[in-house]
């Protein structure tokens, strides 16, 4: 189980600092949740991933490492 001391260490970006990125993520996630599965789902998920990378200021090298572990 997770302990709060570990969860507190997770960096959570504040949306007011990144309001445009946060709103774009919310919009895309809501679209995915509201719509039936579509051909666009994978594209939207990739766009969300890219926005999260931007939100956390993740470098290209870090993105490549993350993507290699996911796929």
Coordinates of C-alpha atoms in Angstrom, one line a residue:
X1 CA 0.0 0.0 0.0
X2 CA 1.0 3.6 -0.5
X3 CA 2.1 5.7 2.4
X4 CA 1.5 9.5 2.5
X5 CA 5.2 10.2 2.9
X6 CA 5.7 8.7 -0.6
X7 CA 2.8 10.4 -2.2
X8 CA 3.8 13.8 -0.8
X9 CA 7.0 13.5 -2.8
X10 CA 5.2 13.3 -6.2
X11 CA 5.6 16.7 -7.9
X12 CA 2.1 17.9 -8.8
X13 CA 2.2 20.9 -11.1
X14 CA -0.2 23.7 -10.3
X15 CA -2.7 24.4 -13.1
X16 CA -2.9 28.1 -12.4
X17 CA 0.8 28.3 -13.5
X18 CA 0.0 26.2 -16.6
X19 CA -3.6 27.0 -17.1
X20 CA -3.6 26.6 -20.9
X21 CA -1.9 23.2 -20.7
X22 CA -4.2 22.0 -17.8
X23 CA -7.3 23.1 -19.7
X24 CA -6.2 21.3 -22.8
X25 CA -5.6 18.1 -20.9
X26 CA -9.0 18.4 -19.2
X27 CA -10.7 19.0 -22.6
X28 CA -9.1 16.0 -24.2
X29 CA -9.7 13.7 -21.3
X30 CA -13.4 14.8 -21.1
X31 CA -13.7 14.1 -24.8
X32 CA -12.3 10.6 -24.4
X33 CA -14.6 9.9 -21.5
X34 CA -17.8 11.2 -23.2
X35 CA -17.4 9.7 -26.6
X36 CA -17.6 6.1 -27.7
X37 CA -14.3 4.6 -28.7
X38 CA -13.2 6.2 -31.9
X39 CA -10.3 6.0 -34.3
X40 CA -9.1 9.3 -32.8
X41 CA -8.6 7.8 -29.3
X42 CA -5.0 6.9 -29.9
X43 CA -4.3 10.3 -31.3
X44 CA -5.9 12.0 -28.3
X45 CA -4.0 9.8 -25.9
X46 CA -0.8 10.8 -27.6
X47 CA -1.7 14.5 -27.4
X48 CA -2.5 14.1 -23.7
X49 CA 0.9 12.4 -23.1
X50 CA 2.7 15.2 -24.9
X51 CA 0.8 17.9 -22.9
X52 CA 1.8 16.1 -19.6
X53 CA 5.4 16.0 -20.8
X54 CA 5.2 19.7 -21.4
X55 CA 3.5 20.3 -18.1
X56 CA 6.3 18.6 -16.2
X57 CA 9.0 20.1 -18.5
X58 CA 10.2 16.6 -19.5
X59 CA 13.2 16.6 -21.9
X60 CA 13.3 14.7 -25.2
X61 CA 15.8 12.2 -23.7
X62 CA 13.4 11.6 -20.8
X63 CA 10.5 11.2 -23.1
X64 CA 12.3 8.6 -25.1
X65 CA 13.2 6.7 -22.0
X66 CA 9.6 6.8 -20.8
X67 CA 8.2 5.8 -24.2
X68 CA 10.7 2.9 -24.4
X69 CA 9.4 1.5 -21.1
X70 CA 5.7 1.9 -22.0
X71 CA 5.8 0.4 -25.5

